[in-house]
PDB file of C-alpha atoms in Angstrom:
ATOM      1  CA  MET A   1    -192.415  44.908  33.194  1.00  0.00           C
ATOM      2  CA  LYS A   2    -190.438  41.686  33.180  1.00  0.00           C
ATOM      3  CA  THR A   3    -191.841  38.674  31.415  1.00  0.00           C
ATOM      4  CA  ASP A   4    -191.374  35.075  32.493  1.00  0.00           C
ATOM      5  CA  VAL A   5    -189.086  34.493  29.507  1.00  0.00           C
ATOM      6  CA  GLY A   6    -187.015  37.535  30.460  1.00  0.00           C
ATOM      7  CA  LEU A   7    -186.608  36.363  34.045  1.00  0.00           C
ATOM      8  CA  LEU A   8    -185.751  32.854  32.891  1.00  0.00           C
ATOM      9  CA  THR A   9    -183.123  34.227  30.500  1.00  0.00           C
ATOM     10  CA  ILE A  10    -181.519  36.372  33.181  1.00  0.00           C
ATOM     11  CA  ASN A  11    -181.447  33.465  35.624  1.00  0.00           C
ATOM     12  CA  LEU A  12    -179.890  31.184  32.997  1.00  0.00           C
ATOM     13  CA  PHE A  13    -177.174  33.768  32.350  1.00  0.00           C
ATOM     14  CA  LYS A  14    -176.482  34.009  36.080  1.00  0.00           C
ATOM     15  CA  LYS A  15    -176.251  30.218  36.261  1.00  0.00           C
ATOM     16  CA  ASP A  16    -173.841  30.093  33.301  1.00  0.00           C
ATOM     17  CA  PHE A  17    -171.743  32.938  34.729  1.00  0.00           C
ATOM     18  CA  GLY A  18    -171.180  30.750  37.797  1.00  0.00           C
ATOM     19  CA  SER A  19    -170.101  27.703  35.796  1.00  0.00           C
ATOM     20  CA  LYS A  20    -166.870  25.931  36.699  1.00  0.00           C
ATOM     21  CA  SER A  21    -165.965  25.856  33.004  1.00  0.00           C
ATOM     22  CA  GLN A  22    -164.491  29.151  31.869  1.00  0.00           C
ATOM     23  CA  TYR A  23    -165.489  28.318  28.293  1.00  0.00           C
ATOM     24  CA  GLU A  24    -169.133  27.839  29.229  1.00  0.00           C
ATOM     25  CA  THR A  25    -169.040  31.162  31.052  1.00  0.00           C
ATOM     26  CA  GLY A  26    -167.263  32.739  28.077  1.00  0.00           C
ATOM     27  CA  MET A  27    -169.980  31.546  25.697  1.00  0.00           C
ATOM     28  CA  ALA A  28    -172.636  33.039  27.970  1.00  0.00           C
ATOM     29  CA  ILE A  29    -170.769  36.370  28.016  1.00  0.00           C
ATOM     30  CA  SER A  30    -170.495  36.354  24.209  1.00  0.00           C
ATOM     31  CA  CYS A  31    -174.168  35.509  23.869  1.00  0.00           C
ATOM     32  CA  LEU A  32    -175.157  38.280  26.255  1.00  0.00           C
ATOM     33  CA  SER A  33    -173.236  40.851  24.234  1.00  0.00           C
ATOM     34  CA  SER A  34    -175.250  39.877  21.166  1.00  0.00           C
ATOM     35  CA  ILE A  35    -178.762  39.691  22.619  1.00  0.00           C
ATOM     36  CA  CYS A  36    -178.846  41.930  25.677  1.00  0.00           C
ATOM     37  CA  SER A  37    -181.620  44.409  26.233  1.00  0.00           C
ATOM     38  CA  PRO A  38    -181.266  47.451  28.485  1.00  0.00           C
ATOM     39  CA  GLN A  39    -183.153  45.601  31.245  1.00  0.00           C
ATOM     40  CA  MET A  40    -180.905  42.533  30.953  1.00  0.00           C
ATOM     41  CA  CYS A  41    -177.866  44.801  31.133  1.00  0.00           C
ATOM     42  CA  ARG A  42    -179.092  46.384  34.348  1.00  0.00           C
ATOM     43  CA  ASP A  43    -179.970  43.028  35.894  1.00  0.00           C
ATOM     44  CA  LEU A  44    -176.637  41.400  35.019  1.00  0.00           C
ATOM     45  CA  LEU A  45    -174.293  44.354  35.540  1.00  0.00           C
ATOM     46  CA  THR A  46    -173.292  43.250  39.045  1.00  0.00           C
ATOM     47  CA  GLU A  47    -172.202  39.828  37.757  1.00  0.00           C
ATOM     48  CA  LEU A  48    -170.316  41.349  34.813  1.00  0.00           C
ATOM     49  CA  SER A  49    -168.613  43.847  37.087  1.00  0.00           C
ATOM     50  CA  SER A  50    -167.425  41.103  39.418  1.00  0.00           C
ATOM     51  CA  MET A  51    -166.150  38.996  36.488  1.00  0.00           C
ATOM     52  CA  MET A  52    -163.768  41.834  35.569  1.00  0.00           C
ATOM     53  CA  SER A  53    -161.853  40.827  38.693  1.00  0.00           C
ATOM     54  CA  SER A  54    -161.846  37.114  37.865  1.00  0.00           C
ATOM     55  CA  SER A  55    -158.639  35.172  38.400  1.00  0.00           C
ATOM     56  CA  ARG A  56    -159.030  33.857  34.838  1.00  0.00           C
ATOM     57  CA  ALA A  57    -157.687  36.214  32.162  1.00  0.00           C
ATOM     58  CA  TYR A  58    -159.957  34.623  29.547  1.00  0.00           C
ATOM     59  CA  LEU A  59    -163.053  35.706  31.480  1.00  0.00           C
ATOM     60  CA  ARG A  60    -161.693  39.187  32.204  1.00  0.00           C
ATOM     61  CA  LYS A  61    -161.054  39.699  28.479  1.00  0.00           C
ATOM     62  CA  LYS A  62    -164.477  38.402  27.423  1.00  0.00           C
ATOM     63  CA  THR A  63    -166.182  40.563  30.041  1.00  0.00           C
ATOM     64  CA  VAL A  64    -164.350  43.747  29.037  1.00  0.00           C
ATOM     65  CA  LEU A  65    -165.316  43.188  25.399  1.00  0.00           C
ATOM     66  CA  CYS A  66    -168.935  42.435  26.340  1.00  0.00           C
ATOM     67  CA  LEU A  67    -169.168  45.603  28.401  1.00  0.00           C
ATOM     68  CA  PHE A  68    -168.797  47.797  25.318  1.00  0.00           C
ATOM     69  CA  ARG A  69    -172.075  46.402  23.972  1.00  0.00           C
ATOM     70  CA  VAL A  70    -173.656  46.704  27.414  1.00  0.00           C
ATOM     71  CA  PHE A  71    -172.650  50.390  27.571  1.00  0.00           C
ATOM     72  CA  LEU A  72    -174.238  50.993  24.166  1.00  0.00           C
ATOM     73  CA  ARG A  73    -177.549  49.542  25.339  1.00  0.00           C
ATOM     74  CA  ASP A  74    -177.472  50.913  28.894  1.00  0.00           C
ATOM     75  CA  PRO A  75    -175.265  54.061  29.033  1.00  0.00           C
ATOM     76  CA  PRO A  76    -175.590  54.571  32.832  1.00  0.00           C
ATOM     77  CA  ALA A  77    -173.780  51.233  33.255  1.00  0.00           C
ATOM     78  CA  LEU A  78    -170.567  52.959  32.148  1.00  0.00           C
ATOM     79  CA  ARG A  79    -170.576  55.160  35.254  1.00  0.00           C
ATOM     80  CA  THR A  80    -170.963  52.096  37.429  1.00  0.00           C
ATOM     81  CA  CYS A  81    -168.221  50.070  35.740  1.00  0.00           C
ATOM     82  CA  PHE A  82    -165.744  52.817  34.843  1.00  0.00           C
ATOM     83  CA  PRO A  83    -163.503  52.401  37.939  1.00  0.00           C
ATOM     84  CA  LYS A  84    -163.148  48.631  37.426  1.00  0.00           C
ATOM     85  CA  LEU A  85    -162.649  49.056  33.680  1.00  0.00           C
ATOM     86  CA  LYS A  86    -159.934  51.637  34.370  1.00  0.00           C
ATOM     87  CA  GLU A  87    -158.238  49.118  36.711  1.00  0.00           C
ATOM     88  CA  ARG A  88    -157.939  46.696  33.791  1.00  0.00           C
ATOM     89  CA  LEU A  89    -155.467  49.154  32.198  1.00  0.00           C
ATOM     90  CA  GLY A  90    -153.027  47.733  34.736  1.00  0.00           C
ATOM     91  CA  ASP A  91    -153.800  44.088  33.943  1.00  0.00           C
ATOM     92  CA  GLU A  92    -150.779  41.806  33.559  1.00  0.00           C
ATOM     93  CA  ASP A  93    -152.394  39.811  30.728  1.00  0.00           C
ATOM     94  CA  GLN A  94    -151.768  41.303  27.280  1.00  0.00           C
ATOM     95  CA  GLY A  95    -155.103  40.038  25.937  1.00  0.00           C
ATOM     96  CA  VAL A  96    -157.063  41.723  28.712  1.00  0.00           C
ATOM     97  CA  LEU A  97    -155.020  44.887  28.344  1.00  0.00           C
ATOM     98  CA  THR A  98    -155.575  45.041  24.584  1.00  0.00           C
ATOM     99  CA  ALA A  99    -159.302  44.376  25.018  1.00  0.00           C
ATOM    100  CA  THR A 100    -159.532  47.161  27.613  1.00  0.00           C
ATOM    101  CA  VAL A 101    -157.730  49.674  25.401  1.00  0.00           C
ATOM    102  CA  ASN A 102    -159.938  48.626  22.488  1.00  0.00           C
ATOM    103  CA  THR A 103    -163.073  49.161  24.607  1.00  0.00           C
ATOM    104  CA  PHE A 104    -161.874  52.635  25.601  1.00  0.00           C
ATOM    105  CA  LEU A 105    -161.031  53.354  21.956  1.00  0.00           C
ATOM    106  CA  GLU A 106    -164.555  52.489  20.830  1.00  0.00           C
ATOM    107  CA  LEU A 107    -166.072  54.502  23.673  1.00  0.00           C
ATOM    108  CA  ALA A 108    -163.816  57.468  22.853  1.00  0.00           C
ATOM    109  CA  ARG A 109    -165.089  57.434  19.267  1.00  0.00           C
ATOM    110  CA  LYS A 110    -168.450  58.424  20.734  1.00  0.00           C
ATOM    111  CA  ASN A 111    -167.109  61.118  23.116  1.00  0.00           C
ATOM    112  CA  ALA A 112    -163.338  61.372  23.508  1.00  0.00           C
ATOM    113  CA  ARG A 113    -163.480  64.172  26.082  1.00  0.00           C
ATOM    114  CA  ASN A 114    -164.734  61.705  28.711  1.00  0.00           C
ATOM    115  CA  TYR A 115    -161.457  59.762  28.513  1.00  0.00           C
ATOM    116  CA  LEU A 116    -158.884  62.550  28.865  1.00  0.00           C
ATOM    117  CA  SER A 117    -158.378  61.498  32.495  1.00  0.00           C
ATOM    118  CA  LEU A 118    -156.855  58.240  31.219  1.00  0.00           C
ATOM    119  CA  VAL A 119    -154.001  59.951  29.347  1.00  0.00           C
ATOM    120  CA  PRO A 120    -151.311  59.335  32.028  1.00  0.00           C
ATOM    121  CA  GLN A 121    -152.064  55.594  32.164  1.00  0.00           C
ATOM    122  CA  LEU A 122    -152.343  55.323  28.385  1.00  0.00           C
ATOM    123  CA  HIS A 123    -149.038  57.173  27.927  1.00  0.00           C
ATOM    124  CA  HIS A 124    -147.367  54.815  30.414  1.00  0.00           C
ATOM    125  CA  LEU A 125    -148.673  51.839  28.432  1.00  0.00           C
ATOM    126  CA  LEU A 126    -147.459  53.284  25.131  1.00  0.00           C
ATOM    127  CA  VAL A 127    -143.968  53.896  26.489  1.00  0.00           C
ATOM    128  CA  ASN A 128    -143.640  50.469  28.133  1.00  0.00           C
ATOM    129  CA  THR A 129    -145.345  48.058  25.742  1.00  0.00           C
ATOM    130  CA  SER A 130    -143.676  45.835  23.186  1.00  0.00           C
ATOM    131  CA  ASN A 131    -147.043  44.575  21.914  1.00  0.00           C
ATOM    132  CA  ASN A 132    -147.560  45.959  18.406  1.00  0.00           C
ATOM    133  CA  TRP A 133    -151.340  45.472  18.413  1.00  0.00           C
ATOM    134  CA  LEU A 134    -151.630  47.307  21.709  1.00  0.00           C
ATOM    135  CA  SER A 135    -149.438  50.123  20.338  1.00  0.00           C
ATOM    136  CA  ILE A 136    -151.730  50.482  17.318  1.00  0.00           C
ATOM    137  CA  LYS A 137    -154.836  50.700  19.514  1.00  0.00           C
ATOM    138  CA  LEU A 138    -153.139  53.218  21.814  1.00  0.00           C
ATOM    139  CA  LEU A 139    -152.091  55.384  18.863  1.00  0.00           C
ATOM    140  CA  LYS A 140    -155.642  55.351  17.500  1.00  0.00           C
ATOM    141  CA  LEU A 141    -156.903  56.396  20.927  1.00  0.00           C
ATOM    142  CA  PHE A 142    -154.339  59.197  21.162  1.00  0.00           C
ATOM    143  CA  GLN A 143    -155.410  60.321  17.691  1.00  0.00           C
ATOM    144  CA  LEU A 144    -158.848  61.032  19.173  1.00  0.00           C
ATOM    145  CA  LEU A 145    -157.490  62.635  22.348  1.00  0.00           C
ATOM    146  CA  CYS A 146    -154.790  64.924  20.863  1.00  0.00           C
ATOM    147  CA  PRO A 147    -157.187  67.502  19.380  1.00  0.00           C
ATOM    148  CA  LEU A 148    -158.748  67.938  22.825  1.00  0.00           C
ATOM    149  CA  GLU A 149    -155.497  68.409  24.766  1.00  0.00           C
ATOM    150  CA  PRO A 150    -152.884  70.687  23.138  1.00  0.00           C
ATOM    151  CA  ARG A 151    -150.092  69.568  25.514  1.00  0.00           C
ATOM    152  CA  LEU A 152    -150.434  65.942  24.408  1.00  0.00           C
ATOM    153  CA  PRO A 153    -148.814  65.930  20.912  1.00  0.00           C
ATOM    154  CA  PRO A 154    -145.395  67.146  22.150  1.00  0.00           C
ATOM    155  CA  LYS A 155    -145.408  64.474  24.869  1.00  0.00           C
ATOM    156  CA  LEU A 156    -146.055  61.784  22.254  1.00  0.00           C
ATOM    157  CA  ALA A 157    -143.133  62.803  20.015  1.00  0.00           C
ATOM    158  CA  GLU A 158    -140.513  60.747  21.869  1.00  0.00           C
ATOM    159  CA  PRO A 159    -142.584  57.544  22.219  1.00  0.00           C
ATOM    160  CA  LEU A 160    -143.548  57.765  18.530  1.00  0.00           C
ATOM    161  CA  THR A 161    -139.920  58.223  17.528  1.00  0.00           C
ATOM    162  CA  ASN A 162    -138.968  55.171  19.592  1.00  0.00           C
ATOM    163  CA  ILE A 163    -141.726  53.095  17.982  1.00  0.00           C
ATOM    164  CA  LEU A 164    -140.575  54.114  14.499  1.00  0.00           C
ATOM    165  CA  ASN A 165    -136.944  53.331  15.281  1.00  0.00           C
ATOM    166  CA  THR A 166    -137.585  49.842  16.677  1.00  0.00           C
TER     167      THR A 166
END
């Protein structure tokens, strides 16, 4: 059952998520990731999901990073947000892209098999990125996925050779 303090907290988060200042909204997102309960996650998931499509890269990045903590506290939220999170793998902002890959990396550490469907997009990113931090995160993710898909290591040979030669 919801308490008055719980309802007040959720309403304050909703108010801050609608702020005109992206930094105020960003602080609210960071705070939520630290203090959220499963009930708060469920009540605020719609707002978080919509912020993944924000026109501001800063908010998309903060939201993607917050969602990892939300998924830990409310695992069914991952099913709801997975399509939008997967879309962020095509984000034009390198910060958002790196945050998304990092979120998938941390989720894959729990159960890598659930993320085998992302291999084509992840491979495309690895081949086309010049961002070293993103490459490192992608390689760590492939390290978890390779034992589950025997056809994957041979496909990674060429991109790895290119990374080592540049």
